[in-house]
PDB file of C-alpha atoms in Angstrom:
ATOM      1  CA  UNK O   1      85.272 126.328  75.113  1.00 88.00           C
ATOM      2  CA  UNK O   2      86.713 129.850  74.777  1.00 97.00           C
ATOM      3  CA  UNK O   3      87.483 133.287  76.459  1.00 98.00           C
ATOM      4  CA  UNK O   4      86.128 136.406  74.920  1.00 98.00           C
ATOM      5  CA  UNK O   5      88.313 139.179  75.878  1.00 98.00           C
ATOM      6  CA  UNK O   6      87.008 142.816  75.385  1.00 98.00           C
ATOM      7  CA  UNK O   7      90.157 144.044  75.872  1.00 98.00           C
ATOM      8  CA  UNK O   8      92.599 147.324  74.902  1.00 97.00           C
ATOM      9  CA  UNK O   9      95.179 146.727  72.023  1.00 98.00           C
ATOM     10  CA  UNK O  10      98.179 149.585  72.559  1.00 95.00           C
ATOM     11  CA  UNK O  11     101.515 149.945  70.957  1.00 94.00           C
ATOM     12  CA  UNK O  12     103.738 150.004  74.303  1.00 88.00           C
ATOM     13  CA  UNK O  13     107.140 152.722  73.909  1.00 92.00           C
ATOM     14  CA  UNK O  14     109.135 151.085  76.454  1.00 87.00           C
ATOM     15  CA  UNK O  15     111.749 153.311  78.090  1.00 92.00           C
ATOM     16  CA  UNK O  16     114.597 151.986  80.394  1.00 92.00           C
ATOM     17  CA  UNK O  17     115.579 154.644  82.583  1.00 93.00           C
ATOM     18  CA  UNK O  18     117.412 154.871  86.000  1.00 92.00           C
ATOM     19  CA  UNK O  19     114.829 155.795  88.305  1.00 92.00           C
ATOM     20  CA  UNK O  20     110.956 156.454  87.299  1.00 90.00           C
ATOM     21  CA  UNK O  21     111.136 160.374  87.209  1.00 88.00           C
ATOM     22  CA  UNK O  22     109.603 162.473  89.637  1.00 88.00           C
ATOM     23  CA  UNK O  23     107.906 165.830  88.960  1.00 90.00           C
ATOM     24  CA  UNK O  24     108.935 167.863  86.833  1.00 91.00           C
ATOM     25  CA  UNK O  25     112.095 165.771  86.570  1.00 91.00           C
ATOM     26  CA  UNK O  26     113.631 165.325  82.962  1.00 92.00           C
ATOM     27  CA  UNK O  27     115.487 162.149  82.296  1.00 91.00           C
ATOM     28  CA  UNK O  28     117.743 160.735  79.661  1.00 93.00           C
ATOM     29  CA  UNK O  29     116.463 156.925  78.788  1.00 94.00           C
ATOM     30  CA  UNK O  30     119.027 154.399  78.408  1.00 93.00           C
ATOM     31  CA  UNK O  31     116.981 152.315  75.678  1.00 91.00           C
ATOM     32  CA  UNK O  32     113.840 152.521  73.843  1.00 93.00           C
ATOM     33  CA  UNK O  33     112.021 149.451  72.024  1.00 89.00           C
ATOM     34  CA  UNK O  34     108.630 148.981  70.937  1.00 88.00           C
ATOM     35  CA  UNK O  35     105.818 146.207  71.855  1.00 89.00           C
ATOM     36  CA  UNK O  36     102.393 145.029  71.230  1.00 94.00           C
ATOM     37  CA  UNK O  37     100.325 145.519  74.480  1.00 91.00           C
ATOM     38  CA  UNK O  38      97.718 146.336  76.695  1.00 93.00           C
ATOM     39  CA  UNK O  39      95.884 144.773  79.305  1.00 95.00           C
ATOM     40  CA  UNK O  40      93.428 142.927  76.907  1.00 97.00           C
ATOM     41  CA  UNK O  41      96.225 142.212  74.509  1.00 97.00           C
ATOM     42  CA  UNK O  42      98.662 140.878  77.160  1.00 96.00           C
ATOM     43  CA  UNK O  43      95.483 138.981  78.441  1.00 98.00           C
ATOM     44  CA  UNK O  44      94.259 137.497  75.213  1.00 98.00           C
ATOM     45  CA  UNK O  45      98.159 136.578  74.393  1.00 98.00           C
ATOM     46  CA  UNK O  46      99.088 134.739  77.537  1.00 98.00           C
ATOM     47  CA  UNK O  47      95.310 132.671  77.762  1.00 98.00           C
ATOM     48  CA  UNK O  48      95.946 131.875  73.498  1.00 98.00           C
ATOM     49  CA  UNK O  49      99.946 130.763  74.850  1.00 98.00           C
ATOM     50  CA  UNK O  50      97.991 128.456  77.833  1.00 98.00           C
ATOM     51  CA  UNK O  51      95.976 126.541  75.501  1.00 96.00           C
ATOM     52  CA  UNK O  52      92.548 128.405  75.328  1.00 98.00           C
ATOM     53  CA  UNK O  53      90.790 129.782  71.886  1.00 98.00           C
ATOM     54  CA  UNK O  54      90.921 133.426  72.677  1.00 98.00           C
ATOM     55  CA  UNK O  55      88.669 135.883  70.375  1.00 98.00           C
ATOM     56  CA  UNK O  56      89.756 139.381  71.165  1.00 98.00           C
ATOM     57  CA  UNK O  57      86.811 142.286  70.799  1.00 98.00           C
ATOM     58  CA  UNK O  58      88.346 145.674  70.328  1.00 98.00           C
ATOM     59  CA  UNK O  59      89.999 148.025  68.014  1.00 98.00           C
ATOM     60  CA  UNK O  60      92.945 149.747  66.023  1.00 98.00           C
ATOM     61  CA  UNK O  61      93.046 152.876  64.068  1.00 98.00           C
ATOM     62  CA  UNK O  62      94.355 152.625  60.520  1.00 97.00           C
ATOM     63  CA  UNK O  63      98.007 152.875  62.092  1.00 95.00           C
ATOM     64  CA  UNK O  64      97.405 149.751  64.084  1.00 96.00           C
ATOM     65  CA  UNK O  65      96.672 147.030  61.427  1.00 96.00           C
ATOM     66  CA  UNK O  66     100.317 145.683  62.322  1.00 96.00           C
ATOM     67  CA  UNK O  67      98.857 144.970  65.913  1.00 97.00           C
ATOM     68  CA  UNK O  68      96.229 142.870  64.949  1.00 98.00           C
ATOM     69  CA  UNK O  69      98.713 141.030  62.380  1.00 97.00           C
ATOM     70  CA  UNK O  70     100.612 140.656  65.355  1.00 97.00           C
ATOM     71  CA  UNK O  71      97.769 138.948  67.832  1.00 98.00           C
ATOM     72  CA  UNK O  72      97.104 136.312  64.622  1.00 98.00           C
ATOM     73  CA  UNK O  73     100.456 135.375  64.672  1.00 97.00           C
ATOM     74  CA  UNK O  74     100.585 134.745  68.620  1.00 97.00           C
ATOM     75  CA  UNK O  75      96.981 132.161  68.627  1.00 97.00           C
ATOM     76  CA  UNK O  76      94.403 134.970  68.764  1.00 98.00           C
ATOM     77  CA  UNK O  77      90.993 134.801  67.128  1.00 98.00           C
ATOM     78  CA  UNK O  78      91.080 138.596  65.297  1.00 98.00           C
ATOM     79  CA  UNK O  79      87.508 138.694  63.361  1.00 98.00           C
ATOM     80  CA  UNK O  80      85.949 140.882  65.902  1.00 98.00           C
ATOM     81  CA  UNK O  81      88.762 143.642  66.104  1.00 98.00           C
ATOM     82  CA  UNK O  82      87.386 147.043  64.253  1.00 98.00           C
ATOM     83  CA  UNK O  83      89.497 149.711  62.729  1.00 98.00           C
ATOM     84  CA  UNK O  84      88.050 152.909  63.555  1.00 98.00           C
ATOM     85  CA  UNK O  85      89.550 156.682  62.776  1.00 97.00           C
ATOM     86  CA  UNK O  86      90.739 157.106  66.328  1.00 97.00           C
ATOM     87  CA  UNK O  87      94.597 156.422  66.215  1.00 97.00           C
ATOM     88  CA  UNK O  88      95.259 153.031  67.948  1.00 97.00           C
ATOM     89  CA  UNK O  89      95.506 153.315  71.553  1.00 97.00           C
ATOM     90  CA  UNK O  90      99.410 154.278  73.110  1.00 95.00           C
ATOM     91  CA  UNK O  91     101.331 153.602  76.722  1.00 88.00           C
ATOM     92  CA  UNK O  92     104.445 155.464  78.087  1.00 91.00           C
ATOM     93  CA  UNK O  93     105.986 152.882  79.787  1.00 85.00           C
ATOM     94  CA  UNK O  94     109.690 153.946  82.031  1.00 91.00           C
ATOM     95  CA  UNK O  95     111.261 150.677  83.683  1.00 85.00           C
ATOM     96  CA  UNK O  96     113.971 151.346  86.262  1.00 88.00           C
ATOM     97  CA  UNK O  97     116.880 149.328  87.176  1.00 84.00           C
ATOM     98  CA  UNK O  98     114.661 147.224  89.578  1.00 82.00           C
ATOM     99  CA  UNK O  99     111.896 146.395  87.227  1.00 78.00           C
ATOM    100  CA  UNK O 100     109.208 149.169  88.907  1.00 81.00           C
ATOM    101  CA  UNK O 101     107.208 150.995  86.272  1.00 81.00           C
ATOM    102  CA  UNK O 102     104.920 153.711  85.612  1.00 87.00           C
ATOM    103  CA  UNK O 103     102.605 154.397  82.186  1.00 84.00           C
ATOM    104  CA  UNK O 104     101.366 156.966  80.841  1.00 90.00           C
ATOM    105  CA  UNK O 105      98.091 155.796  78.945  1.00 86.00           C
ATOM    106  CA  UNK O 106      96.164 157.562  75.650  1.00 95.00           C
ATOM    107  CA  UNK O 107      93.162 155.183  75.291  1.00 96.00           C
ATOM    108  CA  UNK O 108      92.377 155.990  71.394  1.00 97.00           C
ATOM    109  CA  UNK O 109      90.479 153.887  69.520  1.00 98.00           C
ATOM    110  CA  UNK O 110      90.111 151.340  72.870  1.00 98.00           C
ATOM    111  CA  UNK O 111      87.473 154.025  73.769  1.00 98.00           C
ATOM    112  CA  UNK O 112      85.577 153.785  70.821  1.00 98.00           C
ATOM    113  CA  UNK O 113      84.858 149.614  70.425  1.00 98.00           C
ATOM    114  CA  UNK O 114      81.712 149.706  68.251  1.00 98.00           C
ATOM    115  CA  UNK O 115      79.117 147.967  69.790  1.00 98.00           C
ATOM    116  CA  UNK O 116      78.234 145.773  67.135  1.00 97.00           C
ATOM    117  CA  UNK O 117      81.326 144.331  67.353  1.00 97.00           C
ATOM    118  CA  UNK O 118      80.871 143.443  70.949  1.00 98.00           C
ATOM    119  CA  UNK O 119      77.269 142.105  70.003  1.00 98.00           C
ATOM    120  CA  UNK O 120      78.562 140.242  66.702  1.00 98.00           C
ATOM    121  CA  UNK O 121      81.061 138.536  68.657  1.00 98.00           C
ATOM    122  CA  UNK O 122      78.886 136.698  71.553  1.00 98.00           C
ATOM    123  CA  UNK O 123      76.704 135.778  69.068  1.00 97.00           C
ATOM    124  CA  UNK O 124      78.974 133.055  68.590  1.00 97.00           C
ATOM    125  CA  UNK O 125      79.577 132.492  72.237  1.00 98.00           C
ATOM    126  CA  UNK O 126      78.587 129.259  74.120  1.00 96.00           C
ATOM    127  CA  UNK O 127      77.399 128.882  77.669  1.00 95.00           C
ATOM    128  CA  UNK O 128      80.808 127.260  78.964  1.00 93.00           C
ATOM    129  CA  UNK O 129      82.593 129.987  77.797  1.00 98.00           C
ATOM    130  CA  UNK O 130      84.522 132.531  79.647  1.00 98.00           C
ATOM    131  CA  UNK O 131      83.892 136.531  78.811  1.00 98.00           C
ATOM    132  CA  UNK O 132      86.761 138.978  80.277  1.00 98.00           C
ATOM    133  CA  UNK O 133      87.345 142.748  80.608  1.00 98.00           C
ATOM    134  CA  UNK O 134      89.406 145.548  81.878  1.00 97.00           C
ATOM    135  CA  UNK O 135      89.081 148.842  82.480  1.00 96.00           C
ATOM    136  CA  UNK O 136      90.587 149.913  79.696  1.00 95.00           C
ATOM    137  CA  UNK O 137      87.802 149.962  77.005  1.00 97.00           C
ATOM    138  CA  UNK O 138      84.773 151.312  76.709  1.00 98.00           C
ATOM    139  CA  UNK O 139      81.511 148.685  76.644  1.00 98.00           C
ATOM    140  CA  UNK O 140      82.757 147.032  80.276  1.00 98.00           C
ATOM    141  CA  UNK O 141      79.218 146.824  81.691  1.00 98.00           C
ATOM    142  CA  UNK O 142      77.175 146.473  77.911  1.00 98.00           C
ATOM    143  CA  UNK O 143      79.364 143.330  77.187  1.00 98.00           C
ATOM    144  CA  UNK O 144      79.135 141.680  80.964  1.00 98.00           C
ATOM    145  CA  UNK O 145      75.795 142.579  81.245  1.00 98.00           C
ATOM    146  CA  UNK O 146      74.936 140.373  77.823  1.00 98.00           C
ATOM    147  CA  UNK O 147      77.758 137.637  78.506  1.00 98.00           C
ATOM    148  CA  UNK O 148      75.903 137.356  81.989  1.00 98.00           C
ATOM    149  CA  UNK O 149      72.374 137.130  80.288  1.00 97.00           C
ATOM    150  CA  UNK O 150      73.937 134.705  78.108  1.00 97.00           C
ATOM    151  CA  UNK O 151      75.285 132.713  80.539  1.00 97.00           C
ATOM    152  CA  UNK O 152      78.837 132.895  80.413  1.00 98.00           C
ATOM    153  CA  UNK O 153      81.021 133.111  82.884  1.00 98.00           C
ATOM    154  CA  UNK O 154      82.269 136.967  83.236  1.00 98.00           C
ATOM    155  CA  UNK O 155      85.617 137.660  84.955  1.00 98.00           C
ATOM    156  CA  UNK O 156      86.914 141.057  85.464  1.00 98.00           C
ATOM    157  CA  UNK O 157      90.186 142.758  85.755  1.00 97.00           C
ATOM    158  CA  UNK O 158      90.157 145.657  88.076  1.00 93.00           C
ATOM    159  CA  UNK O 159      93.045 147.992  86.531  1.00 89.00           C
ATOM    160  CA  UNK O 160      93.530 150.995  86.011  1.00 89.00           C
ATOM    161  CA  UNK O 161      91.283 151.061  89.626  1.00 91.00           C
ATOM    162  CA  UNK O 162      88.405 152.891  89.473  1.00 93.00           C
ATOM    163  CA  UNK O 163      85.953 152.115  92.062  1.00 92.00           C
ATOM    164  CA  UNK O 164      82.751 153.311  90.014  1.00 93.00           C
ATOM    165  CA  UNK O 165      83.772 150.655  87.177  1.00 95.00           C
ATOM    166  CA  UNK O 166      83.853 147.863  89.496  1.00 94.00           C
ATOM    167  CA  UNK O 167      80.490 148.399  91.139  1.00 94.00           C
ATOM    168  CA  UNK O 168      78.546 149.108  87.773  1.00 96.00           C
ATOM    169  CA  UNK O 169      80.039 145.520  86.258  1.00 97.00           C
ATOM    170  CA  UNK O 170      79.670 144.012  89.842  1.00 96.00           C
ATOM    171  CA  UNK O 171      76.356 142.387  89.635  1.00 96.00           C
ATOM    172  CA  UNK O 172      77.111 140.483  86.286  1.00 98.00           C
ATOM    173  CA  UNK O 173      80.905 138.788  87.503  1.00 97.00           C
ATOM    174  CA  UNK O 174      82.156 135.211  88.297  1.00 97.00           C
ATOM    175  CA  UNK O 175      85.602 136.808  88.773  1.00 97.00           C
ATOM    176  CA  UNK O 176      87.212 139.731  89.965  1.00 97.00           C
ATOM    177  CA  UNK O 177      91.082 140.148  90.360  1.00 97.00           C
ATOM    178  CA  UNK O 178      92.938 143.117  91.845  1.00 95.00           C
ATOM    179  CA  UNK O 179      95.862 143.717  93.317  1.00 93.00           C
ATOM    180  CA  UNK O 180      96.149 144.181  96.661  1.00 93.00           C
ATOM    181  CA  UNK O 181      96.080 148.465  96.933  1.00 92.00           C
ATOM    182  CA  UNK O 182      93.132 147.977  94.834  1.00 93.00           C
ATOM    183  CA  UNK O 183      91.298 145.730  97.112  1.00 92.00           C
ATOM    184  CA  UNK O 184      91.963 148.068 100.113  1.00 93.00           C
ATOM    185  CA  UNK O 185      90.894 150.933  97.882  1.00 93.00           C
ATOM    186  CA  UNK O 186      87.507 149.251  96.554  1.00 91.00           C
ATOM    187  CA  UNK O 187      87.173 148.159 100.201  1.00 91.00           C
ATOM    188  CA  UNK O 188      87.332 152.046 101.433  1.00 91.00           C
ATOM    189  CA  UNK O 189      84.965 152.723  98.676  1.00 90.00           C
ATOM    190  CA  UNK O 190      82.097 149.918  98.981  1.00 91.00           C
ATOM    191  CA  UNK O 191      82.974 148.641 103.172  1.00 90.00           C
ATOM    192  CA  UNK O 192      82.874 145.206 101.526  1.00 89.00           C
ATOM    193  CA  UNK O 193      85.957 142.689 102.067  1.00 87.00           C
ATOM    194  CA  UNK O 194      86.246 140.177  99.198  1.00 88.00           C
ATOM    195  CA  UNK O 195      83.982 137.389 100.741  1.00 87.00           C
ATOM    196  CA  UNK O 196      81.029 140.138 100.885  1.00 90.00           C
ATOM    197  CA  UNK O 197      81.311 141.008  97.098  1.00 91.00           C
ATOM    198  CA  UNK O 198      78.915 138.466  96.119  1.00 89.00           C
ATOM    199  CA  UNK O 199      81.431 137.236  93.445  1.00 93.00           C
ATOM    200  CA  UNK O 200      82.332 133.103  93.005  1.00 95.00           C
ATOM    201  CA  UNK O 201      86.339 134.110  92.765  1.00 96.00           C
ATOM    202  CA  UNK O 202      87.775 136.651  93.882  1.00 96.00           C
ATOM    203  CA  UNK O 203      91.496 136.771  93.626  1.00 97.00           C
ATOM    204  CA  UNK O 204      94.032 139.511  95.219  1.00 96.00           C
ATOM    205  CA  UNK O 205      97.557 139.546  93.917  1.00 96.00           C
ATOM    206  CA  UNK O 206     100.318 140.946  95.852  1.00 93.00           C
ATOM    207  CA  UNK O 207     103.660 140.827  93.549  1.00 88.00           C
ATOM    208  CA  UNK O 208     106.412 138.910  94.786  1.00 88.00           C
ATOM    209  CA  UNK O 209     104.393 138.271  97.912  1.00 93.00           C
ATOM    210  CA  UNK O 210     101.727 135.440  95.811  1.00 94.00           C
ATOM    211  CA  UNK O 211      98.324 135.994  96.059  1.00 96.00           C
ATOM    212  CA  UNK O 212      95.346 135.374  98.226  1.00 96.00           C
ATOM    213  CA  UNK O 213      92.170 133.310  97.011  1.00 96.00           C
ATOM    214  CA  UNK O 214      88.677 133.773  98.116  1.00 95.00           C
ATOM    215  CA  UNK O 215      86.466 131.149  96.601  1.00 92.00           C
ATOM    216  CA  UNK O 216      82.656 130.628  97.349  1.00 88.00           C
ATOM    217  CA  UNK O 217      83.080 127.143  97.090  1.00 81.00           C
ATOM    218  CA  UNK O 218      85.358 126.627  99.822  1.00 80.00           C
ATOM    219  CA  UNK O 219      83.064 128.932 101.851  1.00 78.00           C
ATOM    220  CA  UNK O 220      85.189 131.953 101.336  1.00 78.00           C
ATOM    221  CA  UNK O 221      87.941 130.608 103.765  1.00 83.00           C
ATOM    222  CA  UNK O 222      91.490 132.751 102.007  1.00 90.00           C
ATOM    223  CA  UNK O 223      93.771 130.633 100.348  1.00 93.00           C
ATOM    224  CA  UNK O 224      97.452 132.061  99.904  1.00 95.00           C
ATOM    225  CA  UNK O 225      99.332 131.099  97.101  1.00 95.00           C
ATOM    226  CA  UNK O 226     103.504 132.041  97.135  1.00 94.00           C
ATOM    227  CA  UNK O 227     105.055 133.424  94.740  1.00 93.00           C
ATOM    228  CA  UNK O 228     108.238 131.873  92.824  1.00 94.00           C
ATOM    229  CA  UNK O 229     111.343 134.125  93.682  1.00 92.00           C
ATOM    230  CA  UNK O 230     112.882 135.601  91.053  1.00 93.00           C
ATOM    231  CA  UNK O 231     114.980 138.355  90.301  1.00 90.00           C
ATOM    232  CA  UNK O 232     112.699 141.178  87.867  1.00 89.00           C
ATOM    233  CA  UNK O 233     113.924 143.140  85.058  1.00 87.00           C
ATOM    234  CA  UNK O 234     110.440 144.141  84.035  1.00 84.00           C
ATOM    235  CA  UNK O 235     107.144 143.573  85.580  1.00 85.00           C
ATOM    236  CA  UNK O 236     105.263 145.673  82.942  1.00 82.00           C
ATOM    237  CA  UNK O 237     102.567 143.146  82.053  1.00 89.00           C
ATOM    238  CA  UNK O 238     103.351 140.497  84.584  1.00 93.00           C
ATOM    239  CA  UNK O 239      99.787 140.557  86.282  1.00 94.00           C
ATOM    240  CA  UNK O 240      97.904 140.408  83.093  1.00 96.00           C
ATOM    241  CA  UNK O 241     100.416 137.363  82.173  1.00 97.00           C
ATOM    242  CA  UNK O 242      99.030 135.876  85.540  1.00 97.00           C
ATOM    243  CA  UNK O 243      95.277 136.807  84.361  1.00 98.00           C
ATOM    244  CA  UNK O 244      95.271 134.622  81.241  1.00 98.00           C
ATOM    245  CA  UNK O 245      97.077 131.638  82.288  1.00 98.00           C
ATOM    246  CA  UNK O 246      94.330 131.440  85.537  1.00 98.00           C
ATOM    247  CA  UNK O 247      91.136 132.380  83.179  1.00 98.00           C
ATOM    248  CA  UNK O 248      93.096 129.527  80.241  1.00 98.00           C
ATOM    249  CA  UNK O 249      93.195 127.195  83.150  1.00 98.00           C
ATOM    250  CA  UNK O 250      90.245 127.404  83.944  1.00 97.00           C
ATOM    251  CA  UNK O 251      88.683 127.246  80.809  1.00 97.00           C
ATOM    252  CA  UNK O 252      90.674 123.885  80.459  1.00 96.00           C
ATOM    253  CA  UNK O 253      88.683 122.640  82.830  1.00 96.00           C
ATOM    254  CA  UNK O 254      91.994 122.889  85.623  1.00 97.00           C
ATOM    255  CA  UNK O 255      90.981 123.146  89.730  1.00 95.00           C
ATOM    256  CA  UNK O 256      91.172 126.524  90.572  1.00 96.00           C
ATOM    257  CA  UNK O 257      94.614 125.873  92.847  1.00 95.00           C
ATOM    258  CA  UNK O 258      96.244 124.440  89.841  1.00 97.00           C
ATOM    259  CA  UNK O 259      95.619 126.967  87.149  1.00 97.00           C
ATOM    260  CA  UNK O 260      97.037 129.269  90.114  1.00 97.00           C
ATOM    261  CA  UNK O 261     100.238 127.512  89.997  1.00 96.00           C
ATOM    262  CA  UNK O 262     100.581 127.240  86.334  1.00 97.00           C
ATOM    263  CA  UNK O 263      99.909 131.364  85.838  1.00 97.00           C
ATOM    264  CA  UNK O 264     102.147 131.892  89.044  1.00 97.00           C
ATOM    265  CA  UNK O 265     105.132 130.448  86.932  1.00 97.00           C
ATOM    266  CA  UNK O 266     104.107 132.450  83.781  1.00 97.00           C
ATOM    267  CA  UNK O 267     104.199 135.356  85.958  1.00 96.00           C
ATOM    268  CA  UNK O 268     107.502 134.815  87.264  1.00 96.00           C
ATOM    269  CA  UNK O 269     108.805 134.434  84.089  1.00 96.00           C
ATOM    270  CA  UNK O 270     107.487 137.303  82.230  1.00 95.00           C
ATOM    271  CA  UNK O 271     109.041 139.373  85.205  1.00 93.00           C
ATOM    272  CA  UNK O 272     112.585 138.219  84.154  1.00 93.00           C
ATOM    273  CA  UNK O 273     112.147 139.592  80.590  1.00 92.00           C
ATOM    274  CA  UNK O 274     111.670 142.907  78.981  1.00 83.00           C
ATOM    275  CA  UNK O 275     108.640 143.867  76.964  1.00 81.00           C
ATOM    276  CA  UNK O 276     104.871 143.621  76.900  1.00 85.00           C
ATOM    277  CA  UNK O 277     102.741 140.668  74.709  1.00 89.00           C
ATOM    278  CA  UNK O 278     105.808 139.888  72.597  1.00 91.00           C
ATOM    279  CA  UNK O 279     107.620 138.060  75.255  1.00 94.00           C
ATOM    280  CA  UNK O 280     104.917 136.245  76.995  1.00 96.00           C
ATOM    281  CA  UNK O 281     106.170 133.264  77.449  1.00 96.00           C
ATOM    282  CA  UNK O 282     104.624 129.746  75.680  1.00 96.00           C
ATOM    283  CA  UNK O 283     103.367 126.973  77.705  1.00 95.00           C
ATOM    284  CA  UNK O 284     106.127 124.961  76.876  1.00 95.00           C
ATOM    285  CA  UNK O 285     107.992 127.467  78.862  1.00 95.00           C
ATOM    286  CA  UNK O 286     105.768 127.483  82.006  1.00 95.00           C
ATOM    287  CA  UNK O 287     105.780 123.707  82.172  1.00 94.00           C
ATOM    288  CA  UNK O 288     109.429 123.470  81.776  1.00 93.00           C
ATOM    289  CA  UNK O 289     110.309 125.969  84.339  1.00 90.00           C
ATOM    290  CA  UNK O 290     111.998 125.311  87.609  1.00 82.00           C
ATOM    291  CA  UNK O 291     112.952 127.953  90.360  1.00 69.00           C
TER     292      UNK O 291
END
């Protein structure tokens, strides 16, 4: 078994500041580092850290060779990552004292994924395996559509929201998670609540408030999940840490409920650290945590 992640791959300038600026605010940062990330990236990082083979399809610029160095060193299949003349992909990330955030995204060369590359890599897929995407690539529907008509199972992370993205990969998903003001908003947009999407799992985070569980299985009745209380320095990347350990659970062959629990711990402790991929924590970690 395995997840194929189409997924971005961004160098993340993380900036601590006091409060996330307003408009046309300017505003000394306290700190500055500099992280691997990205929604794929932090997807791809946590599932490889759960257990699962994880082959990430996407792509770099000649500046971003150090990125995919990076991803082999943390579990990740690389083969299938391009480098194309775009510059590799950037976010603009300001943390406040609390742990909020807001990015600033330049998509690069995750808006440019040849699609050979997409092709090349299902090729090797099998029929258990998972296929995921975000909505920060190009090729979301091309590479559902053939990991559907392949028969894999297709799970999709709704962020950045954009209603039109969701319905166009709609009729080729297993899995959809959102967050909660993204489930409202594709609910305004399409009149559908979660049980009417059509889709075997749908899952709706809502931060330190857990997450709710709609599964066709269990005839669509919501199961709410707590989350663990912690106290965040940074939740940049928490909900994509939550993403791989479910979809690596999963793909371990884990009951839904449980590979909840197990990415629900990851979650809460990537929220107590600062940075992007490069602190994701290990399964060791999860398994050993207590609140």
């Amino acid at each position: 078994m395995a997840i194929w992640n189409l997924g971005s791959i961004n160098a993340d300038f993380v900036y601590s500041v006091p409060h996330i600026p307003a408009p046309g605010e300017t505003l000394a940062a306290t700190n500055c580092d500099v992280f691997l990330g990205g929604k794929g990236t932090n997807m791809s990082v946590s599932a490889a850290r759960a257990g699962s083979r994880v082959c990430h399809i996407g792509a770099v610029g000649h500046d971003g060779r150090w990125a995919v160095d990076r991803l082999l060193e943390y579990g990740v299949d690389t083969r299938h990552i391009s480098v194309v003349e775009e510059d590799t992909a950037q976010a603009i990330i300001a943390v406040d004292a609390d742990g909020e955030n807001s990015i600033i995204l330049y998509p690069g060369a995750n808006a440019v994924i040849p699609l050979v590359s997409v092709q090349t890599a299902l090729s090797e897929a099998q029929t258990t395996d998972w296929f995921v995407t975000q909505n920060e690539t190009n090729l979301q529907v091309e590479g559902a559509k053939l990991a559907h008509m392949m028969g894999l199972r297709v799970a999709y992370a709704a962020a950045p929201f954009d209603a039109g993205a969701i319905e166009a990969v709609l009729p080729y998903l297993h899995f959809l998670i959102l967050n909660e003001v993204e489930m409202a908003q594709l609910q305004s947009s399409m009149g559908k609540s979660p049980r009417e999407l059509g889709i075997d799992i749908v899952i709706v985070t809502k931060g330190s408030k857990g997450a709710d569980v709609f599964e066709q299985s269990l005839g669509w009745e919501v199961q709410s999940f707590d989350a663990i209380p912690v106290t965040p320095v940074d939740t940049t990347g928490a909900g994509d840490t939550f993403t791989g350990y479910t979809l690596a659970g999963l793909d371990r062959g884990m009951p839904l409920a449980q590979a909840i629990q197990m990415a629900t711990k990851a979650g809460a402790l990537m929220v107590m650290r600062h940075g992007t991929a490069d602190v994701i924590p290990d399964l060791l970690a999860v398994q050993n945590f207590r609140s």
